[in-house]
CSV table of C-alpha atoms in Angstrom, one decimal:
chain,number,residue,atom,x,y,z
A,1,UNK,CA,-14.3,120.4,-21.2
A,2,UNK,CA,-16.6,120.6,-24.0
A,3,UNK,CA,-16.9,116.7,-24.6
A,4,UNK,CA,-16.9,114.1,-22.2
A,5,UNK,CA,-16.0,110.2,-23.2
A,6,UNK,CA,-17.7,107.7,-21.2
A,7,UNK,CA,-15.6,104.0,-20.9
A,8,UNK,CA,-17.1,100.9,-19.9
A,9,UNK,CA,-13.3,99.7,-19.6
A,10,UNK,CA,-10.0,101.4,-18.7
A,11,UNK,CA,-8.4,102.3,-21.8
A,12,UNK,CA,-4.5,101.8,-21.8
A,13,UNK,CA,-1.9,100.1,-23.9
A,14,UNK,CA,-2.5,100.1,-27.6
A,15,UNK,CA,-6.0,101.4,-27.0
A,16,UNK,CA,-4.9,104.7,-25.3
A,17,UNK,CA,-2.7,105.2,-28.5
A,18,UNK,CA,-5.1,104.4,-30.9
A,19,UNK,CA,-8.0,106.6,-28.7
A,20,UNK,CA,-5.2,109.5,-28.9
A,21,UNK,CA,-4.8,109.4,-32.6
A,22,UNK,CA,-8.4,109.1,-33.3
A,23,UNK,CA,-8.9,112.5,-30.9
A,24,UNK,CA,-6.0,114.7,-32.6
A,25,UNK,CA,-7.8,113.8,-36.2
A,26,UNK,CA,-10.5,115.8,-34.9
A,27,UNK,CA,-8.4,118.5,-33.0
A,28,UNK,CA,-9.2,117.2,-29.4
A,29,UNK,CA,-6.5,116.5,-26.8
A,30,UNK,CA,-6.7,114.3,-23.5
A,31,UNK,CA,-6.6,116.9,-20.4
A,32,UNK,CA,-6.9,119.7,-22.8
A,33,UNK,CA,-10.6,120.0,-24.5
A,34,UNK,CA,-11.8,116.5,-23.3
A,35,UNK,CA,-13.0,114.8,-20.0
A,36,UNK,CA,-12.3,111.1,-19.9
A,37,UNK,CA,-14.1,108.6,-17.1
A,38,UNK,CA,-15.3,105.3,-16.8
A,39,UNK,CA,-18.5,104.8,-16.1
A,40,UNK,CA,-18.7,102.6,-12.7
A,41,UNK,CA,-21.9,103.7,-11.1
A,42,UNK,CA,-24.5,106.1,-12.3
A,43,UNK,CA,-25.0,108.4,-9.4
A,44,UNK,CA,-21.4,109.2,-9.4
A,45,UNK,CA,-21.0,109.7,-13.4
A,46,UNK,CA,-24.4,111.9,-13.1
A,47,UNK,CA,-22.2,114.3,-10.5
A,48,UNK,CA,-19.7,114.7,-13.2
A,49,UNK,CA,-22.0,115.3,-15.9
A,50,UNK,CA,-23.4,118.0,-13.6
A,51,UNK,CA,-19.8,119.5,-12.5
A,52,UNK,CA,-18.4,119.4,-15.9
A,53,UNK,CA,-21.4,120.4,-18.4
A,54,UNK,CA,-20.2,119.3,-21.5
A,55,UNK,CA,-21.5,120.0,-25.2
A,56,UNK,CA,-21.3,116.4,-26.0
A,57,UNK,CA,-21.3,112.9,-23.9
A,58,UNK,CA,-19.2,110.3,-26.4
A,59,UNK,CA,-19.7,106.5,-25.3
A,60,UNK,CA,-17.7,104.0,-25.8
A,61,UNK,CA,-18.5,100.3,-26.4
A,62,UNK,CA,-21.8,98.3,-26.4
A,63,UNK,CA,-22.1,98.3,-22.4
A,64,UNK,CA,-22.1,102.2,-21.8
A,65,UNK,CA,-23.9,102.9,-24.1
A,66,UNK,CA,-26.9,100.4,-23.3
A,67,UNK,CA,-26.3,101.3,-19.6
A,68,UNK,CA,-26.8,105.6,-20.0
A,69,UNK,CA,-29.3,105.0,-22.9
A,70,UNK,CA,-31.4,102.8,-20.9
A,71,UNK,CA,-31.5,100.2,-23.6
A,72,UNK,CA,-30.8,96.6,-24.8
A,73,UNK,CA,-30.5,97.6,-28.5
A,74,UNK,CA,-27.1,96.3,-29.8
A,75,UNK,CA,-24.4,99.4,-30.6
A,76,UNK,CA,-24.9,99.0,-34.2
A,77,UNK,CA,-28.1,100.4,-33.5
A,78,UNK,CA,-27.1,102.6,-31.4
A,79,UNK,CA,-24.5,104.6,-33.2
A,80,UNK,CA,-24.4,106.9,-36.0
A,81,UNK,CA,-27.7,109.0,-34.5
A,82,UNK,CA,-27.8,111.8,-32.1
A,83,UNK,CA,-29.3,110.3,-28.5
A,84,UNK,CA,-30.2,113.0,-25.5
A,85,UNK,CA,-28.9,112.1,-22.1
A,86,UNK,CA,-30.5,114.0,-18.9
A,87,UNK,CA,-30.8,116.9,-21.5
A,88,UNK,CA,-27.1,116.2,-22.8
A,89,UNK,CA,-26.7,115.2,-26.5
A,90,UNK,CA,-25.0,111.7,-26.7
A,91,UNK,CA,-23.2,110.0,-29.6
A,92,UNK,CA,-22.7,106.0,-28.9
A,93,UNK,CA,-19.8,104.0,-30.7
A,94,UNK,CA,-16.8,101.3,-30.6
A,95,UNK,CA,-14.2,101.2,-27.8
A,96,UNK,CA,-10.9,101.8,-28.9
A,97,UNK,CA,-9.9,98.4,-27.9
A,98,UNK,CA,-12.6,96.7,-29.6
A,99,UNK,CA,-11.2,98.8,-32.9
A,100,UNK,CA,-7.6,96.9,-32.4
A,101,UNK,CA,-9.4,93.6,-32.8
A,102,UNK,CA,-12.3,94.7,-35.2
A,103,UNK,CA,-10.6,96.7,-37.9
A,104,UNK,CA,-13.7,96.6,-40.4
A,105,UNK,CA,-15.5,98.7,-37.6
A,106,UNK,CA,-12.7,101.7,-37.9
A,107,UNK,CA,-14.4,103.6,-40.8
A,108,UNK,CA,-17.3,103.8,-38.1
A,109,UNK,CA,-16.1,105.2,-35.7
A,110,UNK,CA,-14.6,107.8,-37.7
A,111,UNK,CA,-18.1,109.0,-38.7
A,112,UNK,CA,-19.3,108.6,-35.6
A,113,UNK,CA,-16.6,111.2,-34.2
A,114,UNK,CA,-17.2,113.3,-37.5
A,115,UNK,CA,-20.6,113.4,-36.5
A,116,UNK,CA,-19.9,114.6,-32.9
A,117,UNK,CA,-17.3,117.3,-33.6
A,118,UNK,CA,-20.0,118.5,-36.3
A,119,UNK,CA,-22.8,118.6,-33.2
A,120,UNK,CA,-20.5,120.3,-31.3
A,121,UNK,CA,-19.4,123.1,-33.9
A,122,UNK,CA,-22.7,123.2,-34.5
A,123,UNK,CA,-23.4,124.5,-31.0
A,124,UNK,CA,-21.0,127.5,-30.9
């Protein structure tokens, strides 16, 4: 998998849907070209970085992002900037679910994804 999206949450429901949509804008399919897991403890998600090697770590929501980016900055901060990981290039933004409720935070996103398909087409 060339990306892999990090969750603070499950994502199901309308959020699965909307998360679906927002990947086939930008040509990426669940259990195709991505890697989806919820970050539950660290050693275990570093395991998966290291057995999947992706081009790109995407995090969803304030709590993942603060927790792999060692930080307490808020995720308006956060996203919309290139971050490295353990050597991985990160892009932090708004869970799906918190899009459902927070429409005005939608336009975003989007340029948070556009960002991250543009780092990874960068890379090949």
């Amino acid at each position: 998998a060339d990306w892999l999206f990090v969750t603070d949450t499950g994502i199901e429901g309308d959020a699965a849907i909307l998360l679906d949509k927002m990947l086939i804008a930008i040509q990426l399919q669940r259990g195709k070209n991505i890697y989806l897991t919820q970050l539950s403890e660290l050693p275990y998600f570093k395991r998966q970085l290291a057995l999947i090697q992706p081009k790109l770590v995407f995090a969803f929501g304030e709590k993942a992002a603060q927790t792999l980016l060692a930080s307490q900055v808020p995720l308006d901060s956060l996203r919309g900037k290139l971050h490295q990981y353990e050597g991985f290039d990160l892009i932090a933004s708004y869970a799906p679910a918190h899009l459902l409720t927070q429409t005005q935070d939608k336009a975003k996103a989007w340029a948070d994804l556009c960002l991250a398909r543009d780092t990874v087409q960068a890379m090949k």
